[in-house]
Structure formats: C-alpha cells, structure tokens
Amino acid sequence: MIRAVVGIIKRGEKVLVAKRPENKPYSGYWEFPGGKIEENELGKDALIRELHEELGVDVASAKHLFDHVHAYPDKTVILELWLVMDFSGEPHSKENQEIRWVTLSEMLSLNLLEGNWAIMEKIKVLF
C-alpha cells in the first residue's frame, strides 16, 4: 500500500491541477499536486516538501480534510487530502509537468487520474 499527500490549492473559484509527465506512471493524466509520503514522514511534512519540490511554493498553513483509499489495478493508495490555506511563491512547474488553474466544471473535460474523481466529488463543498 502506498501513502501519498494531495494538496488542494485554491485561487478564487479555481484549483490547481498538474498533468503527469511522460516519465511517470499514468503519464498524460491530470491530478491534484502532491506525492508519496516517505517512511517516518508526517503527512503535513510530505505536503510541504512535495509542493516545494513540484511547484516551488512554500506552504504556510494547511488543513487535513480527509483520507481517501483508491485501488488501482496494480496498487492501492491511501491519499491524505490537504487544503492549502496559505502559501508563498507563484506555482510553477519544477518537474516538467503542465499545470493549470481550473474550475471544477472545467475539470470534467480533463483526462483526470481515476483516484482524483472521488476527491473532486468530495471537495465540491469548498467552492
């Protein structure tokens, strides 16, 4: 089982999503930014590390919303979902992935990674 963090970064009515790069599994799919939690790492620490590594932002505060378990054909992931309340820096791609600010309705037209559909349904109340 893989543990990972997911960061919901809002700007008005839009949320930040990233397209998985060609060199990663499920390349071409869109997802909320985040990444794997390392051994003996707390979820919030992983969120801070991953968003800095991927997007160049420094998370000042974040709130844990819920955990979501998703089974892919080859693995099961536990996703810790965090709402980023405050951050500094302008998000930009540091890992060669495309990023976009989108509304939840615009997300419906994206090739969204399977595990992120359930997350999108659960976070509708935030918008």
XYZ file of C-alpha atoms in Angstrom:
127
model
C 0.000 0.000 0.000
C 1.292 3.448 -0.943
C 0.680 6.543 1.170
C 0.582 9.914 -0.571
C -0.480 13.508 0.031
C -2.722 15.592 -2.186
C -2.742 19.383 -1.984
C -5.838 21.384 -2.865
C -4.588 24.853 -3.773
C -7.416 27.310 -4.457
C -7.373 30.694 -6.128
C -10.882 32.121 -6.095
C -13.149 29.573 -7.751
C -10.241 27.723 -9.360
C -8.000 24.913 -8.189
C -4.503 23.993 -9.330
C -4.015 20.728 -11.215
C -0.944 19.173 -12.806
C -0.505 16.825 -15.760
C 1.640 13.785 -15.061
C 4.850 13.918 -17.131
C 5.866 11.323 -19.712
C 8.450 9.666 -17.444
C 5.943 8.727 -14.698
C 3.255 6.048 -14.433
C -0.150 7.234 -15.706
C 1.553 9.926 -17.811
C -0.811 12.338 -19.522
C -3.402 12.177 -16.743
C -4.293 15.250 -14.699
C -4.255 15.233 -10.902
C -4.120 17.446 -7.865
C -0.489 18.148 -6.918
C 1.221 16.056 -4.268
C 3.300 12.940 -3.930
C 4.403 9.974 -1.865
C 4.880 10.152 1.877
C 8.339 8.916 2.788
C 8.955 6.401 5.565
C 8.599 8.008 9.025
C 7.355 11.267 7.448
C 4.208 13.028 8.627
C 1.590 13.878 6.026
C 1.858 17.628 6.526
C 5.644 17.468 6.207
C 5.272 15.473 2.976
C 2.814 18.061 1.650
C 5.223 20.915 2.368
C 8.130 19.021 0.775
C 6.231 17.841 -2.310
C 4.644 21.207 -3.138
C 8.007 22.915 -2.798
C 9.722 20.302 -4.998
C 6.990 20.241 -7.667
C 5.691 23.811 -7.690
C 8.227 25.987 -5.884
C 5.712 27.154 -3.278
C 6.182 27.291 0.473
C 3.124 26.144 2.403
C 2.472 28.346 5.444
C -0.691 26.591 6.631
C -2.775 23.621 5.556
C -5.749 21.736 6.961
C -6.152 17.967 6.726
C -9.566 17.295 5.190
C -9.845 13.510 4.891
C -8.116 10.348 3.704
C -9.227 8.550 0.560
C -8.307 4.959 -0.317
C -8.218 4.081 -4.003
C -7.433 0.708 -5.578
C -5.762 0.792 -8.982
C -5.268 -2.483 -10.887
C -1.619 -2.661 -9.795
C -1.648 -0.956 -6.373
C -3.714 0.597 -3.609
C -3.040 4.143 -2.467
C -4.064 5.997 0.666
C -4.367 9.665 -0.231
C -4.221 12.240 2.562
C -6.114 15.256 1.282
C -4.964 18.679 2.494
C -6.468 22.106 1.846
C -3.631 24.599 1.481
C -4.819 27.655 3.408
C -1.815 29.911 2.830
C 1.360 29.708 0.766
C 4.048 31.950 -0.657
C 5.505 31.922 -4.148
C 3.821 31.625 -7.532
C 3.208 27.983 -8.512
C 5.326 26.956 -11.480
C 6.375 23.611 -12.895
C 9.674 22.384 -11.473
C 9.286 18.792 -12.696
C 8.463 19.432 -16.351
C 4.728 18.945 -15.927
C 1.989 21.193 -17.269
C -0.027 22.977 -14.573
C -3.359 24.807 -14.850
C -5.829 26.741 -12.742
C -9.273 25.276 -13.499
C -12.812 25.412 -12.175
C -14.391 22.176 -11.020
C -16.608 22.184 -14.114
C -13.527 22.592 -16.349
C -12.006 19.560 -14.626
C -14.770 17.420 -16.124
C -13.180 17.817 -19.563
C -9.697 16.812 -18.378
C -8.283 13.301 -18.534
C -8.340 13.103 -14.737
C -6.480 10.353 -12.885
C -9.035 7.857 -11.597
C -8.370 8.344 -7.879
C -8.895 12.091 -8.224
C -12.538 11.817 -9.392
C -13.736 10.825 -5.923
C -11.673 13.628 -4.399
C -13.251 16.141 -6.748
C -16.725 14.996 -5.696
C -15.853 15.392 -2.010
C -14.305 18.861 -2.298
C -17.214 20.480 -4.167
C -18.378 21.957 -0.857
C -15.204 24.087 -0.711
C -16.221 26.086 -3.801
